[in-house]
Coordinates of C-alpha atoms in Angstrom, one line a residue:
M1 CA 111.6 -18.7 117.3
I2 CA 114.8 -20.3 118.6
F3 CA 114.0 -23.6 117.2
L4 CA 113.2 -22.2 113.5
F5 CA 116.5 -20.1 113.6
E6 CA 118.5 -23.3 114.5
E7 CA 116.7 -25.1 111.8
W8 CA 117.8 -22.5 109.2
I9 CA 121.4 -22.7 110.5
E10 CA 121.6 -26.3 110.2
L11 CA 119.9 -26.3 106.8
I12 CA 122.5 -23.6 105.5
L13 CA 125.4 -25.3 107.0
R14 CA 124.3 -28.6 105.4
W15 CA 124.0 -27.3 102.2
F16 CA 127.2 -25.5 102.4
H17 CA 128.9 -28.8 103.4
V18 CA 127.1 -30.7 100.4
I19 CA 128.3 -27.9 98.1
A20 CA 132.1 -28.0 99.5
G21 CA 132.2 -31.9 99.4
I22 CA 130.8 -31.9 95.7
A23 CA 133.8 -29.7 94.8
W24 CA 136.3 -31.5 96.8
I25 CA 135.1 -34.8 95.6
G26 CA 134.8 -34.0 92.1
S27 CA 138.4 -32.5 91.9
S28 CA 139.7 -35.6 93.6
F29 CA 137.8 -38.0 91.1
Y30 CA 138.9 -36.1 88.2
F31 CA 142.7 -36.0 88.9
I32 CA 142.7 -39.6 89.8
A33 CA 141.0 -40.3 86.5
L34 CA 143.4 -37.8 85.1
D35 CA 146.4 -39.4 86.6
L36 CA 145.5 -42.8 85.6
S37 CA 144.8 -42.1 82.1
L38 CA 148.2 -40.4 81.2
K39 CA 150.3 -41.8 78.3
Q40 CA 153.8 -41.5 77.3
G41 CA 154.5 -39.6 74.0
K42 CA 157.6 -38.8 71.8
N43 CA 157.3 -35.0 72.0
L44 CA 156.8 -34.6 75.9
P45 CA 158.8 -31.8 77.9
D46 CA 162.0 -32.8 80.0
K47 CA 161.0 -34.6 83.3
S48 CA 157.3 -35.1 82.2
H49 CA 155.6 -38.1 83.3
G50 CA 152.9 -38.2 80.8
E51 CA 150.3 -36.4 78.8
A52 CA 146.6 -36.5 78.2
W53 CA 144.2 -35.2 75.8
Q54 CA 140.7 -34.0 76.8
V55 CA 137.6 -32.8 75.5
H56 CA 134.9 -30.9 77.4
G57 CA 132.3 -28.2 76.9
G58 CA 133.3 -27.6 73.0
G59 CA 137.2 -27.2 73.8
F60 CA 140.4 -29.4 73.8
Y61 CA 142.7 -29.6 76.9
H62 CA 146.2 -30.8 76.8
L63 CA 147.4 -31.7 80.1
V64 CA 151.1 -32.6 80.9
K65 CA 152.1 -34.1 84.4
Y66 CA 155.6 -33.7 86.1
L67 CA 156.2 -36.2 88.6
V68 CA 158.6 -34.2 90.7
A69 CA 158.3 -30.5 89.1
P70 CA 159.1 -28.9 85.9
S71 CA 162.3 -27.3 85.3
K72 CA 160.9 -23.7 85.1
L73 CA 158.0 -22.9 87.7
P74 CA 155.1 -21.1 85.9
S75 CA 154.0 -17.6 87.0
E76 CA 150.7 -19.0 88.4
L77 CA 149.9 -22.1 90.3
T78 CA 146.2 -23.3 90.9
W79 CA 146.2 -25.0 94.3
F80 CA 143.3 -27.4 95.2
K81 CA 142.9 -27.4 98.9
W82 CA 140.1 -24.8 100.2
E83 CA 137.3 -27.2 98.9
A84 CA 139.0 -29.9 101.2
Y85 CA 139.2 -27.3 104.3
A86 CA 135.6 -25.9 103.7
T87 CA 134.2 -29.5 103.6
W88 CA 135.9 -30.4 107.0
V89 CA 135.0 -26.9 108.8
S90 CA 131.4 -27.2 107.6
G91 CA 130.9 -30.7 108.4
F92 CA 132.6 -30.1 111.9
A93 CA 130.4 -27.2 112.6
L94 CA 127.4 -29.6 111.6
L95 CA 128.7 -32.2 113.9
A96 CA 128.8 -29.5 117.1
L97 CA 125.5 -28.0 116.3
I98 CA 123.7 -31.3 115.9
Y99 CA 125.7 -34.0 117.7
Y100 CA 127.6 -32.0 120.5
A101 CA 124.8 -29.7 121.2
G102 CA 122.2 -32.5 121.3
A103 CA 124.6 -35.3 122.8
E104 CA 122.1 -36.4 125.1
L105 CA 119.9 -37.3 122.1
Y106 CA 122.6 -38.4 119.2
M107 CA 125.5 -39.5 121.0
I108 CA 124.8 -40.8 124.7
D109 CA 123.4 -44.1 125.4
I110 CA 122.4 -44.2 129.0
I111 CA 122.3 -48.0 128.6
K112 CA 125.5 -48.2 127.8
Y113 CA 127.4 -45.0 129.7
D114 CA 125.4 -42.3 131.3
F115 CA 128.0 -39.7 130.2
E116 CA 127.7 -36.2 131.0
K117 CA 127.4 -34.1 127.8
Y118 CA 130.5 -32.7 127.9
E119 CA 132.6 -35.8 128.5
A120 CA 130.8 -37.2 125.2
V121 CA 132.1 -34.3 123.7
I122 CA 135.8 -34.7 124.8
M123 CA 135.7 -38.2 124.0
S124 CA 134.6 -37.5 120.6
I125 CA 137.4 -34.9 120.4
L126 CA 140.0 -37.1 121.4
G127 CA 139.1 -40.3 119.1
I128 CA 139.3 -37.7 116.3
I129 CA 142.8 -36.6 117.3
F130 CA 143.9 -39.9 118.4
G131 CA 142.6 -41.7 114.8
W132 CA 144.6 -39.1 112.8
L133 CA 148.0 -39.6 114.9
I134 CA 147.7 -43.3 114.7
Y135 CA 146.8 -43.2 111.3
D136 CA 149.8 -40.8 110.3
I137 CA 152.2 -42.8 112.5
I138 CA 151.4 -45.8 110.4
C139 CA 151.9 -44.1 107.1
R140 CA 155.3 -42.8 108.1
I141 CA 156.4 -46.3 109.3
S142 CA 155.2 -48.1 106.6
L143 CA 156.0 -45.8 103.7
K144 CA 158.7 -48.1 102.4
T145 CA 157.0 -51.4 103.5
N146 CA 154.6 -53.6 101.8
V147 CA 151.5 -51.7 100.9
Y148 CA 149.2 -54.5 101.7
T149 CA 150.7 -54.4 105.6
L150 CA 149.8 -50.5 105.4
I151 CA 146.2 -51.1 104.2
G152 CA 145.7 -53.9 106.7
S153 CA 147.2 -51.9 109.4
I154 CA 144.8 -49.0 108.7
F155 CA 141.6 -51.4 108.3
I156 CA 142.4 -53.0 111.5
L157 CA 142.6 -49.4 113.2
I158 CA 139.1 -48.3 111.8
T159 CA 137.7 -51.5 112.9
A160 CA 138.9 -51.3 116.2
M161 CA 137.8 -47.7 116.6
S162 CA 134.2 -48.7 115.3
W163 CA 134.0 -51.4 118.1
V164 CA 135.1 -49.0 120.8
Y165 CA 132.8 -46.3 120.1
S166 CA 129.7 -48.8 119.6
E167 CA 130.5 -49.9 123.0
I168 CA 130.5 -46.6 124.6
F169 CA 128.3 -44.1 122.3
S170 CA 124.7 -44.7 120.7
Y171 CA 124.8 -46.6 117.5
R172 CA 124.0 -43.3 115.5
G173 CA 127.0 -41.5 117.6
A174 CA 129.2 -44.1 116.9
F175 CA 128.7 -44.4 113.3
M176 CA 128.7 -40.7 112.9
Q177 CA 132.1 -40.6 115.0
I178 CA 133.8 -42.9 112.5
G179 CA 132.6 -41.0 109.5
T180 CA 134.2 -38.0 111.1
I181 CA 137.5 -39.6 112.0
L182 CA 137.7 -41.0 108.2
G183 CA 136.7 -37.3 107.0
T184 CA 139.5 -35.8 109.3
I185 CA 142.2 -38.3 108.1
M186 CA 141.4 -37.2 104.5
V187 CA 141.5 -33.6 105.1
A188 CA 144.4 -33.6 107.4
N189 CA 146.2 -35.5 104.5
V190 CA 145.9 -32.6 102.4
L191 CA 146.4 -29.8 104.9
M192 CA 149.3 -31.6 106.9
V193 CA 151.1 -33.7 104.1
I194 CA 150.1 -33.0 100.5
I195 CA 150.2 -29.4 100.3
P196 CA 153.1 -28.7 102.8
G197 CA 155.2 -31.2 100.6
Q198 CA 154.0 -29.3 97.5
K199 CA 155.0 -25.9 99.0
K200 CA 158.6 -27.3 99.9
V201 CA 158.8 -28.3 96.1
V202 CA 157.9 -25.0 94.9
A203 CA 160.1 -23.3 97.5
S204 CA 163.0 -25.5 96.0
L205 CA 162.2 -24.4 92.4
I206 CA 162.1 -20.9 93.5
A207 CA 165.5 -21.2 95.3
N208 CA 167.0 -23.1 91.9
E209 CA 167.3 -26.3 93.8
T210 CA 166.4 -29.7 93.1
P211 CA 163.2 -30.6 94.7
D212 CA 163.2 -33.9 96.9
P213 CA 161.1 -36.4 95.1
K214 CA 160.0 -37.9 98.5
H215 CA 157.3 -35.4 98.7
G216 CA 155.7 -36.5 95.6
M217 CA 155.7 -40.3 96.7
I218 CA 154.4 -39.0 100.1
A219 CA 151.5 -37.3 98.3
K220 CA 150.9 -40.0 95.9
Q221 CA 150.3 -42.4 98.9
R222 CA 148.1 -40.0 101.1
S223 CA 146.0 -39.2 97.6
L224 CA 145.6 -42.7 97.1
H225 CA 144.1 -43.3 100.5
N226 CA 141.9 -40.1 99.9
N227 CA 140.8 -42.0 96.7
Y228 CA 139.8 -45.2 98.6
L229 CA 138.2 -43.6 101.6
T230 CA 135.7 -41.3 99.4
L231 CA 133.1 -43.6 99.2
P232 CA 132.8 -45.0 102.6
V233 CA 132.8 -41.5 104.0
I234 CA 130.0 -40.4 101.6
F235 CA 128.1 -43.7 102.6
I236 CA 128.4 -42.6 106.2
M237 CA 127.0 -39.0 105.5
I238 CA 124.0 -40.4 104.3
S239 CA 123.6 -43.2 106.7
N240 CA 122.0 -41.1 109.5
H241 CA 118.9 -41.4 107.2
Y242 CA 118.6 -45.1 107.4
P243 CA 118.6 -46.6 110.9
L244 CA 118.8 -50.0 109.6
I245 CA 122.4 -49.3 108.9
Y246 CA 123.5 -47.6 112.2
A247 CA 121.2 -48.4 114.7
T248 CA 121.7 -52.1 115.1
K249 CA 124.1 -54.0 117.5
Y250 CA 126.5 -55.0 114.7
S251 CA 126.8 -51.7 113.0
W252 CA 130.3 -51.4 114.0
I253 CA 131.0 -54.6 111.8
I254 CA 129.2 -52.8 108.8
I255 CA 131.8 -49.8 108.6
P256 CA 135.0 -52.4 107.6
I257 CA 132.6 -54.0 105.0
I258 CA 131.7 -50.6 103.7
L259 CA 135.3 -49.7 103.5
I260 CA 135.8 -53.1 101.5
I261 CA 132.9 -52.6 99.4
G262 CA 133.8 -48.9 98.5
A263 CA 137.6 -49.7 97.8
L264 CA 136.3 -52.4 95.2
I265 CA 134.1 -49.9 93.6
R266 CA 136.8 -47.5 93.3
H267 CA 139.2 -50.3 92.1
F268 CA 136.8 -50.8 89.3
F269 CA 136.8 -47.2 88.0
N270 CA 140.9 -46.8 88.6
V271 CA 141.3 -49.9 86.3
K272 CA 138.8 -48.3 83.8
H273 CA 140.4 -45.1 84.1
T274 CA 143.7 -46.6 82.7
G275 CA 142.2 -47.7 79.4
S276 CA 142.4 -51.4 80.4
K277 CA 139.4 -53.7 80.4
P278 CA 137.3 -52.9 83.5
P279 CA 137.2 -55.7 86.2
Y280 CA 133.5 -56.4 86.2
W281 CA 134.2 -59.4 88.7
V282 CA 134.1 -56.7 91.4
A283 CA 130.5 -57.1 91.0
I284 CA 130.6 -60.5 92.7
P285 CA 132.3 -59.5 95.9
V286 CA 130.3 -56.3 96.1
T287 CA 126.9 -58.0 95.9
I288 CA 128.2 -60.6 98.5
F289 CA 129.3 -58.0 100.8
T290 CA 126.5 -56.0 100.4
L291 CA 123.8 -59.1 101.1
L292 CA 126.0 -59.6 104.2
T293 CA 125.6 -56.1 105.2
I294 CA 121.8 -56.7 105.1
Y295 CA 122.1 -59.9 107.1
I296 CA 124.3 -58.3 109.9
S297 CA 122.0 -55.2 110.1
Y298 CA 118.7 -57.7 110.5
S299 CA 120.9 -59.8 112.7
G300 CA 121.8 -56.7 115.3
K301 CA 118.0 -55.7 115.4
P302 CA 116.6 -55.7 119.2
E303 CA 115.8 -59.2 120.5
L304 CA 112.2 -59.1 121.6
S305 CA 112.4 -62.6 123.9
E306 CA 108.5 -62.5 124.1
M307 CA 107.8 -62.8 120.4
K308 CA 109.8 -66.3 120.2
G309 CA 107.3 -69.2 119.3
N310 CA 104.5 -66.5 118.4
A311 CA 103.8 -68.2 114.7
T312 CA 100.3 -67.2 114.6
L313 CA 99.3 -63.8 112.7
I314 CA 96.8 -61.9 114.5
N315 CA 93.6 -61.6 112.4
K316 CA 92.5 -58.2 113.8
I317 CA 93.6 -55.8 116.3
P318 CA 92.5 -57.0 119.8
K319 CA 92.0 -54.0 122.1
P320 CA 94.6 -55.2 124.5
I321 CA 97.2 -55.3 122.0
L322 CA 96.6 -51.9 120.7
A323 CA 96.0 -50.2 124.2
N324 CA 99.5 -51.7 125.6
A325 CA 101.2 -50.4 122.4
Q326 CA 99.5 -46.9 122.6
E327 CA 100.3 -46.6 126.3
I328 CA 104.3 -47.4 125.7
I329 CA 104.3 -45.3 122.5
V330 CA 102.4 -42.1 124.2
S331 CA 104.8 -42.7 127.5
K332 CA 108.0 -43.1 125.6
C333 CA 107.8 -41.4 122.1
A334 CA 105.0 -38.7 122.5
M335 CA 107.3 -36.4 124.7
C336 CA 108.9 -35.2 121.6
H337 CA 106.3 -36.7 118.6
A338 CA 103.6 -34.3 120.1
R339 CA 101.7 -31.2 119.0
E340 CA 103.2 -29.3 121.7
P341 CA 106.7 -31.4 122.5
L342 CA 107.8 -31.5 125.9
W343 CA 111.3 -31.4 124.8
E344 CA 113.3 -28.0 125.7
N345 CA 113.6 -25.8 122.5
M346 CA 111.5 -28.0 120.6
A347 CA 108.6 -26.2 118.8
N348 CA 107.6 -29.2 116.5
A349 CA 107.6 -32.8 116.6
P350 CA 110.5 -34.3 114.6
K351 CA 109.7 -34.6 111.0
L352 CA 106.3 -33.4 112.2
I353 CA 105.4 -37.1 113.0
R354 CA 102.9 -37.1 116.0
L355 CA 102.3 -40.3 118.0
E356 CA 99.5 -39.0 120.5
T357 CA 96.5 -40.7 119.4
K358 CA 95.4 -44.1 118.0
K359 CA 95.1 -43.0 114.7
D360 CA 98.6 -41.3 114.8
I361 CA 100.2 -44.4 116.1
V362 CA 98.3 -47.0 113.0
D363 CA 99.1 -43.7 110.5
N364 CA 103.0 -44.2 111.3
I365 CA 103.3 -47.9 112.4
E366 CA 105.8 -48.4 109.4
N367 CA 108.3 -45.8 110.8
I368 CA 107.7 -46.7 114.5
Y369 CA 108.4 -50.3 113.6
S370 CA 111.6 -49.6 111.6
Q371 CA 112.7 -47.2 114.2
S372 CA 112.0 -48.9 117.4
V373 CA 111.8 -52.8 116.6
L374 CA 114.2 -53.5 113.4
S375 CA 116.8 -51.1 114.9
F376 CA 117.6 -49.0 118.2
A377 CA 117.3 -45.8 116.3
M378 CA 114.4 -44.3 118.6
P379 CA 114.4 -43.3 121.2
P380 CA 117.7 -41.6 120.6
G381 CA 120.0 -42.9 122.9
N382 CA 117.1 -44.9 124.6
L383 CA 116.7 -41.6 126.3
S384 CA 113.1 -42.7 127.5
F385 CA 114.6 -46.4 128.0
I386 CA 112.0 -48.5 126.0
E387 CA 112.8 -52.1 127.1
D388 CA 113.0 -55.0 124.9
H389 CA 109.6 -56.4 126.0
E390 CA 107.9 -53.2 125.2
R391 CA 109.5 -53.1 121.7
A392 CA 107.8 -56.7 121.4
E393 CA 104.5 -55.2 122.1
I394 CA 105.1 -52.3 119.4
Q395 CA 105.8 -55.6 117.1
K396 CA 102.5 -57.2 118.1
L397 CA 100.8 -54.2 116.7
Y398 CA 102.7 -53.6 113.8
I399 CA 101.9 -57.6 112.7
A400 CA 98.3 -57.1 113.6
I401 CA 97.9 -53.9 111.6
N402 CA 99.6 -55.6 108.4
N403 CA 97.6 -58.7 108.7
L404 CA 94.4 -56.8 108.8
K405 CA 95.7 -54.6 105.8
D406 CA 96.1 -58.0 104.0
E407 CA 92.7 -59.3 104.8
L408 CA 91.2 -55.7 103.4
K409 CA 92.9 -56.1 100.1

């Protein structure tokens, strides 16, 4: 019953997180598109930066942007902040519920570092704080310098942190850690920079003072960063369902590549929103970087030394191959993937996949192969310590089964 209750809590939190994320990212995308589509007009109010006419839902909207602030403050202001806060709070709650509570499964890799559970959690939290502080310092120093220097510095920071955490955490834990750092940077930009700056502008207007334009400059800088980080963060959010992305030796390289791909896609839409001809050329580098990601993912799969030189496909499943693979899978996987799992508080096998009998193993060989041979996804954190030569035995069985299937077609 405890297990089922935790599942419901996780489901509700995940649903709330997705809803909040849609609200936040949706409003972010809209305002970026609005800002880029603004046009100068003859009858614009004083101190206005541009206007846009839009039609939606059967009505027309006339929007005017003031670069700093209007000369007279309206009686009501709509603040766009709770969407970002709700997304981070629900996301961190999920991180704590799944990754921190289950650190021995999702964060710790005993082959890399056999951390205590609390040590892994502390290292994760410190990394989140460190990532924001260094990013914020870089932005403050680089506000008046070349924008490419700023972008390069942030890119190096994220790449370095990706490598560090891939060296000390499990591949899945490291990937999600970087996603959390990026998400925290985005929310902290809203909470600690953009909103406080806007409040100072409002306070100046109430006091009949001229607002400092630097707050608008800083807010625009951070909003631009959030714009370009959005797509990579979404990618990392959904990547935990695809071990070929996160559970390979070089997954830390995949993250900076995804940053580049996300930036190129956002650049396409940003230019399109200005009314200019869309830069269709981005399809070429996006395709190249995507293919590079696939190659890196494949290159980072477990090295099965015993399979080298074995070019002959097995025409049937010899009993020794099936017996060897079954012994490994039952002893290393069936502690969880069983009708009665041995893992504490686990009432049912993960995803209801059971690996106790020959039939179970043959029916699920595709999943077993992708999770334990093509990647390091299973067992989580290599908790039951599957060695490469054992993964090679699983690959032998996979080859035999698939070859047999081809013969039966």
